[in-house]
Amino acid sequence: MTVENQSATLAFLTCPRVQGVPAADIATVHTHLSTIVLAGARACKLKRAVRLAYIDLSTPVLRLQACERELALNRRTAPGLYLGVRRITRQQDGALSFDGPGELVDAVVEMRRFADDALLDTVVTRDGLPAALAERLACVIAAFHERAQVAPEVDTPAQLARVVDTNAQVFAGLASLPADRIAALDAALRRELARHAPLLRARARAGKVRQCHGDLHLANICLIDGEPTLFDCLEFDASLSTIDVLYDLAFLLMDLWCRGMGPQANQVLNRYLDQRDDDDGLPLLPAFMALRAAIRAHVVATQAAAATEPARARLQARALRYLDTGLACLAPRAVRLVAVGGLSGSGKSVLAATIAPEVGAPPGARVLSSDRIRKALHGVAAQARLPARAYGLDVSEQVYAAQAEHARELLDAGWCVIADAVFDRPADRARIAQAAARARVGFAGFWLQAPPATLVARVRARVNDPSDADEAVVRRQLARAPGALPWLPVDAGGTVQATARYVLRQLDADAADRGAAKPPGAPAP
């Protein structure tokens, strides 16, 4: 409910003399809780004078405090974007001014204005999400979560149960969404969250619940000087943003997945996990993503109810898409280990990334790359080059053992894995297959083959790649290449799309042979 007329404040903020720019350079944008005045190179964000069930902005002092809180929280991720808080005061003659000694009338957050097409929401709609940008985005979010304030006292199961209850209350008032699908999603969410309550509590004790962003979707990320920048965090209720870090990340993953950008969602997840020790939380991701989808479904459906055609139909279709995304995230899927081997240049890593979104629950399999594991063991970035001694037999033994052990842990937890490595030694192939056997899940091994000239051409063309293999490495591998192969040979000399289609068909056939899909964690037949 609006409790105060802010027309005088808006007239002040939109005055060309006050802003020092022509009237043509001033525009306003209205959101649920704010009015943003765009003026030249600056933006002033004014809190609306409202009193709602979940937020009270009814007085100038409360709005000032909200602005100060927003500034402090968003400067964690966007210090160059959030410039300060400006107090709007009344002078003795009744005129308004910035930061004067008179009565406090209102307050605004002053921000650096960025171009509309800098929003990641706009960027991905126009250009998609290039691999380099997806990787950088994952690293930015991982670094933010790493330094975020820890809150181990949060009862995460109770916290999430309250969110599910709130969703149910809102859905009850939305006749536009199919009741059967709402009920199915609500039941599945409650079942999954109850099943994972011990893991949720363990992660809180381990410091995985932190003061996060809370509203981390594509429209709250922008590119500033080419760098992904997180802004407009959820600042009005600390309980809604003090959450498991993977629940924070899940909003972005769900947003990408719902837009049909599964490969990008999977890449962001894998690069994030390469940076942070959070693999133990993977079994929570389907429920986290489904809960985020449910929230967006009722928010957009509520917007649709207040809209007119044709916007209403568009928003209604979007709400249904979110609802279906939530249900898809919680659909049962078999757990399996897929190993992709082959000589350097055969396309293992590209294939693994291509098929990963199709393996397991959204956003797809965890890809364990021997190249990335080797770099991590040496404490260097994935694209850094290692000396020849880092590829000795003793080091490689350590790399392959670490990969197999990590795979087994993930499989035991109920998450699908793709192991990407050369696997030209029988012992390495046997070890990765044994990881699946010990976890009692299905295993499929593929050996990629391509003409020697193709292998050499591909390694020559690599730029900023985790692999250090060059032409000399390829020729040494060719000299010792295995003869009879225990894994299914795959012609990888063509496009990655053709190779991926063939491999996925084989995986589908294997799943059909094994019978109906089993829920995560169930033993393979």
PDB file of N, CA, C and O in Angstrom, residues 114-147:
ATOM      1  N   PHE A 114      24.439   2.542 -16.916  1.00  0.00           N
ATOM      2  CA  PHE A 114      25.048   1.718 -17.958  1.00  0.00           C
ATOM      3  C   PHE A 114      24.057   1.554 -19.099  1.00  0.00           C
ATOM      4  O   PHE A 114      22.842   1.745 -18.931  1.00  0.00           O
ATOM      5  N   ALA A 115      24.571   1.203 -20.249  1.00  0.00           N
ATOM      6  CA  ALA A 115      23.737   1.085 -21.438  1.00  0.00           C
ATOM      7  C   ALA A 115      22.727  -0.040 -21.277  1.00  0.00           C
ATOM      8  O   ALA A 115      23.002  -1.062 -20.637  1.00  0.00           O
ATOM      9  N   ASP A 116      21.526   0.150 -21.851  1.00  0.00           N
ATOM     10  CA  ASP A 116      20.487  -0.881 -21.759  1.00  0.00           C
ATOM     11  C   ASP A 116      20.963  -2.213 -22.309  1.00  0.00           C
ATOM     12  O   ASP A 116      20.594  -3.272 -21.791  1.00  0.00           O
ATOM     13  N   ASP A 117      21.786  -2.172 -23.361  1.00  0.00           N
ATOM     14  CA  ASP A 117      22.230  -3.430 -23.970  1.00  0.00           C
ATOM     15  C   ASP A 117      23.390  -4.069 -23.211  1.00  0.00           C
ATOM     16  O   ASP A 117      23.939  -5.076 -23.643  1.00  0.00           O
ATOM     17  N   ALA A 118      23.760  -3.482 -22.051  1.00  0.00           N
ATOM     18  CA  ALA A 118      24.802  -4.098 -21.222  1.00  0.00           C
ATOM     19  C   ALA A 118      24.232  -5.152 -20.276  1.00  0.00           C
ATOM     20  O   ALA A 118      24.991  -5.932 -19.704  1.00  0.00           O
ATOM     21  N   LEU A 119      22.902  -5.181 -20.106  1.00  0.00           N
ATOM     22  CA  LEU A 119      22.295  -6.218 -19.278  1.00  0.00           C
ATOM     23  C   LEU A 119      22.562  -7.585 -19.891  1.00  0.00           C
ATOM     24  O   LEU A 119      22.387  -7.783 -21.094  1.00  0.00           O
ATOM     25  N   LEU A 120      22.937  -8.542 -19.063  1.00  0.00           N
ATOM     26  CA  LEU A 120      23.210  -9.880 -19.578  1.00  0.00           C
ATOM     27  C   LEU A 120      21.936 -10.501 -20.159  1.00  0.00           C
ATOM     28  O   LEU A 120      21.995 -11.314 -21.092  1.00  0.00           O
ATOM     29  N   ASP A 121      20.796 -10.113 -19.633  1.00  0.00           N
ATOM     30  CA  ASP A 121      19.511 -10.546 -20.177  1.00  0.00           C
ATOM     31  C   ASP A 121      19.413 -10.178 -21.655  1.00  0.00           C
ATOM     32  O   ASP A 121      18.989 -10.980 -22.499  1.00  0.00           O
ATOM     33  N   THR A 122      19.834  -8.964 -21.986  1.00  0.00           N
ATOM     34  CA  THR A 122      19.809  -8.498 -23.379  1.00  0.00           C
ATOM     35  C   THR A 122      20.912  -9.153 -24.190  1.00  0.00           C
ATOM     36  O   THR A 122      20.711  -9.557 -25.344  1.00  0.00           O
ATOM     37  N   VAL A 123      22.088  -9.276 -23.580  1.00  0.00           N
ATOM     38  CA  VAL A 123      23.244  -9.846 -24.279  1.00  0.00           C
ATOM     39  C   VAL A 123      22.957 -11.271 -24.740  1.00  0.00           C
ATOM     40  O   VAL A 123      23.195 -11.626 -25.894  1.00  0.00           O
ATOM     41  N   VAL A 124      22.426 -12.115 -23.841  1.00  0.00           N
ATOM     42  CA  VAL A 124      22.216 -13.515 -24.212  1.00  0.00           C
ATOM     43  C   VAL A 124      21.065 -13.665 -25.197  1.00  0.00           C
ATOM     44  O   VAL A 124      21.062 -14.587 -26.021  1.00  0.00           O
ATOM     45  N   THR A 125      20.091 -12.772 -25.121  1.00  0.00           N
ATOM     46  CA  THR A 125      19.003 -12.806 -26.104  1.00  0.00           C
ATOM     47  C   THR A 125      19.532 -12.481 -27.492  1.00  0.00           C
ATOM     48  O   THR A 125      19.120 -13.075 -28.496  1.00  0.00           O
ATOM     49  N   ARG A 126      20.470 -11.555 -27.546  1.00  0.00           N
ATOM     50  CA  ARG A 126      21.013 -11.111 -28.827  1.00  0.00           C
ATOM     51  C   ARG A 126      22.141 -12.009 -29.337  1.00  0.00           C
ATOM     52  O   ARG A 126      22.171 -12.386 -30.505  1.00  0.00           O
ATOM     53  N   ASP A 127      23.062 -12.361 -28.439  1.00  0.00           N
ATOM     54  CA  ASP A 127      24.300 -13.022 -28.864  1.00  0.00           C
ATOM     55  C   ASP A 127      24.499 -14.416 -28.272  1.00  0.00           C
ATOM     56  O   ASP A 127      25.491 -15.069 -28.577  1.00  0.00           O
ATOM     57  N   GLY A 128      23.594 -14.875 -27.407  1.00  0.00           N
ATOM     58  CA  GLY A 128      23.876 -16.088 -26.666  1.00  0.00           C
ATOM     59  C   GLY A 128      24.878 -15.795 -25.562  1.00  0.00           C
ATOM     60  O   GLY A 128      25.154 -14.634 -25.237  1.00  0.00           O
ATOM     61  N   LEU A 129      25.427 -16.836 -24.981  1.00  0.00           N
ATOM     62  CA  LEU A 129      26.416 -16.683 -23.917  1.00  0.00           C
ATOM     63  C   LEU A 129      27.692 -17.391 -24.349  1.00  0.00           C
ATOM     64  O   LEU A 129      27.833 -18.602 -24.164  1.00  0.00           O
ATOM     65  N   PRO A 130      28.635 -16.658 -24.947  1.00  0.00           N
ATOM     66  CA  PRO A 130      29.878 -17.277 -25.405  1.00  0.00           C
ATOM     67  C   PRO A 130      30.607 -17.995 -24.277  1.00  0.00           C
ATOM     68  O   PRO A 130      30.494 -17.617 -23.099  1.00  0.00           O
ATOM     69  N   ALA A 131      31.355 -19.030 -24.639  1.00  0.00           N
ATOM     70  CA  ALA A 131      32.020 -19.860 -23.635  1.00  0.00           C
ATOM     71  C   ALA A 131      32.935 -19.044 -22.727  1.00  0.00           C
ATOM     72  O   ALA A 131      32.965 -19.255 -21.515  1.00  0.00           O
ATOM     73  N   ALA A 132      33.676 -18.110 -23.310  1.00  0.00           N
ATOM     74  CA  ALA A 132      34.603 -17.316 -22.494  1.00  0.00           C
ATOM     75  C   ALA A 132      33.851 -16.465 -21.478  1.00  0.00           C
ATOM     76  O   ALA A 132      34.284 -16.313 -20.328  1.00  0.00           O
ATOM     77  N   LEU A 133      32.702 -15.912 -21.882  1.00  0.00           N
ATOM     78  CA  LEU A 133      31.913 -15.088 -20.967  1.00  0.00           C
ATOM     79  C   LEU A 133      31.258 -15.961 -19.893  1.00  0.00           C
ATOM     80  O   LEU A 133      31.203 -15.574 -18.723  1.00  0.00           O
ATOM     81  N   ALA A 134      30.777 -17.132 -20.272  1.00  0.00           N
ATOM     82  CA  ALA A 134      30.183 -18.048 -19.293  1.00  0.00           C
ATOM     83  C   ALA A 134      31.213 -18.438 -18.240  1.00  0.00           C
ATOM     84  O   ALA A 134      30.907 -18.491 -17.037  1.00  0.00           O
ATOM     85  N   GLU A 135      32.432 -18.716 -18.669  1.00  0.00           N
ATOM     86  CA  GLU A 135      33.488 -19.092 -17.725  1.00  0.00           C
ATOM     87  C   GLU A 135      33.821 -17.934 -16.802  1.00  0.00           C
ATOM     88  O   GLU A 135      33.974 -18.118 -15.584  1.00  0.00           O
ATOM     89  N   ARG A 136      33.916 -16.731 -17.361  1.00  0.00           N
ATOM     90  CA  ARG A 136      34.246 -15.573 -16.528  1.00  0.00           C
ATOM     91  C   ARG A 136      33.126 -15.293 -15.527  1.00  0.00           C
ATOM     92  O   ARG A 136      33.377 -14.974 -14.363  1.00  0.00           O
ATOM     93  N   LEU A 137      31.873 -15.448 -15.975  1.00  0.00           N
ATOM     94  CA  LEU A 137      30.732 -15.243 -15.090  1.00  0.00           C
ATOM     95  C   LEU A 137      30.772 -16.221 -13.920  1.00  0.00           C
ATOM     96  O   LEU A 137      30.555 -15.841 -12.765  1.00  0.00           O
ATOM     97  N   ALA A 138      31.060 -17.485 -14.209  1.00  0.00           N
ATOM     98  CA  ALA A 138      31.154 -18.492 -13.152  1.00  0.00           C
ATOM     99  C   ALA A 138      32.240 -18.126 -12.150  1.00  0.00           C
ATOM    100  O   ALA A 138      32.053 -18.276 -10.931  1.00  0.00           O
ATOM    101  N   CYS A 139      33.364 -17.653 -12.632  1.00  0.00           N
ATOM    102  CA  CYS A 139      34.474 -17.290 -11.745  1.00  0.00           C
ATOM    103  C   CYS A 139      34.121 -16.086 -10.875  1.00  0.00           C
ATOM    104  O   CYS A 139      34.483 -16.038  -9.687  1.00  0.00           O
ATOM    105  N   VAL A 140      33.400 -15.104 -11.448  1.00  0.00           N
ATOM    106  CA  VAL A 140      32.991 -13.925 -10.681  1.00  0.00           C
ATOM    107  C   VAL A 140      32.050 -14.324  -9.549  1.00  0.00           C
ATOM    108  O   VAL A 140      32.204 -13.883  -8.399  1.00  0.00           O
ATOM    109  N   ILE A 141      31.083 -15.186  -9.850  1.00  0.00           N
ATOM    110  CA  ILE A 141      30.130 -15.620  -8.822  1.00  0.00           C
ATOM    111  C   ILE A 141      30.831 -16.453  -7.755  1.00  0.00           C
ATOM    112  O   ILE A 141      30.589 -16.285  -6.552  1.00  0.00           O
ATOM    113  N   ALA A 142      31.728 -17.341  -8.183  1.00  0.00           N
ATOM    114  CA  ALA A 142      32.463 -18.169  -7.222  1.00  0.00           C
ATOM    115  C   ALA A 142      33.298 -17.311  -6.287  1.00  0.00           C
ATOM    116  O   ALA A 142      33.347 -17.555  -5.070  1.00  0.00           O
ATOM    117  N   ALA A 143      33.955 -16.287  -6.826  1.00  0.00           N
ATOM    118  CA  ALA A 143      34.774 -15.407  -5.996  1.00  0.00           C
ATOM    119  C   ALA A 143      33.913 -14.626  -5.010  1.00  0.00           C
ATOM    120  O   ALA A 143      34.289 -14.425  -3.846  1.00  0.00           O
ATOM    121  N   PHE A 144      32.738 -14.183  -5.448  1.00  0.00           N
ATOM    122  CA  PHE A 144      31.813 -13.474  -4.552  1.00  0.00           C
ATOM    123  C   PHE A 144      31.360 -14.393  -3.423  1.00  0.00           C
ATOM    124  O   PHE A 144      31.366 -14.012  -2.245  1.00  0.00           O
ATOM    125  N   HIS A 145      30.971 -15.608  -3.755  1.00  0.00           N
ATOM    126  CA  HIS A 145      30.530 -16.547  -2.721  1.00  0.00           C
ATOM    127  C   HIS A 145      31.663 -16.887  -1.760  1.00  0.00           C
ATOM    128  O   HIS A 145      31.419 -17.099  -0.562  1.00  0.00           O
ATOM    129  N   GLU A 146      32.865 -16.942  -2.261  1.00  0.00           N
ATOM    130  CA  GLU A 146      34.006 -17.299  -1.414  1.00  0.00           C
ATOM    131  C   GLU A 146      34.222 -16.262  -0.313  1.00  0.00           C
ATOM    132  O   GLU A 146      34.584 -16.604   0.825  1.00  0.00           O
ATOM    133  N   ARG A 147      33.989 -15.001  -0.620  1.00  0.00           N
ATOM    134  CA  ARG A 147      34.240 -13.952   0.371  1.00  0.00           C
ATOM    135  C   ARG A 147      32.972 -13.495   1.099  1.00  0.00           C
ATOM    136  O   ARG A 147      33.044 -12.644   1.988  1.00  0.00           O
TER     137      ARG A 147
END
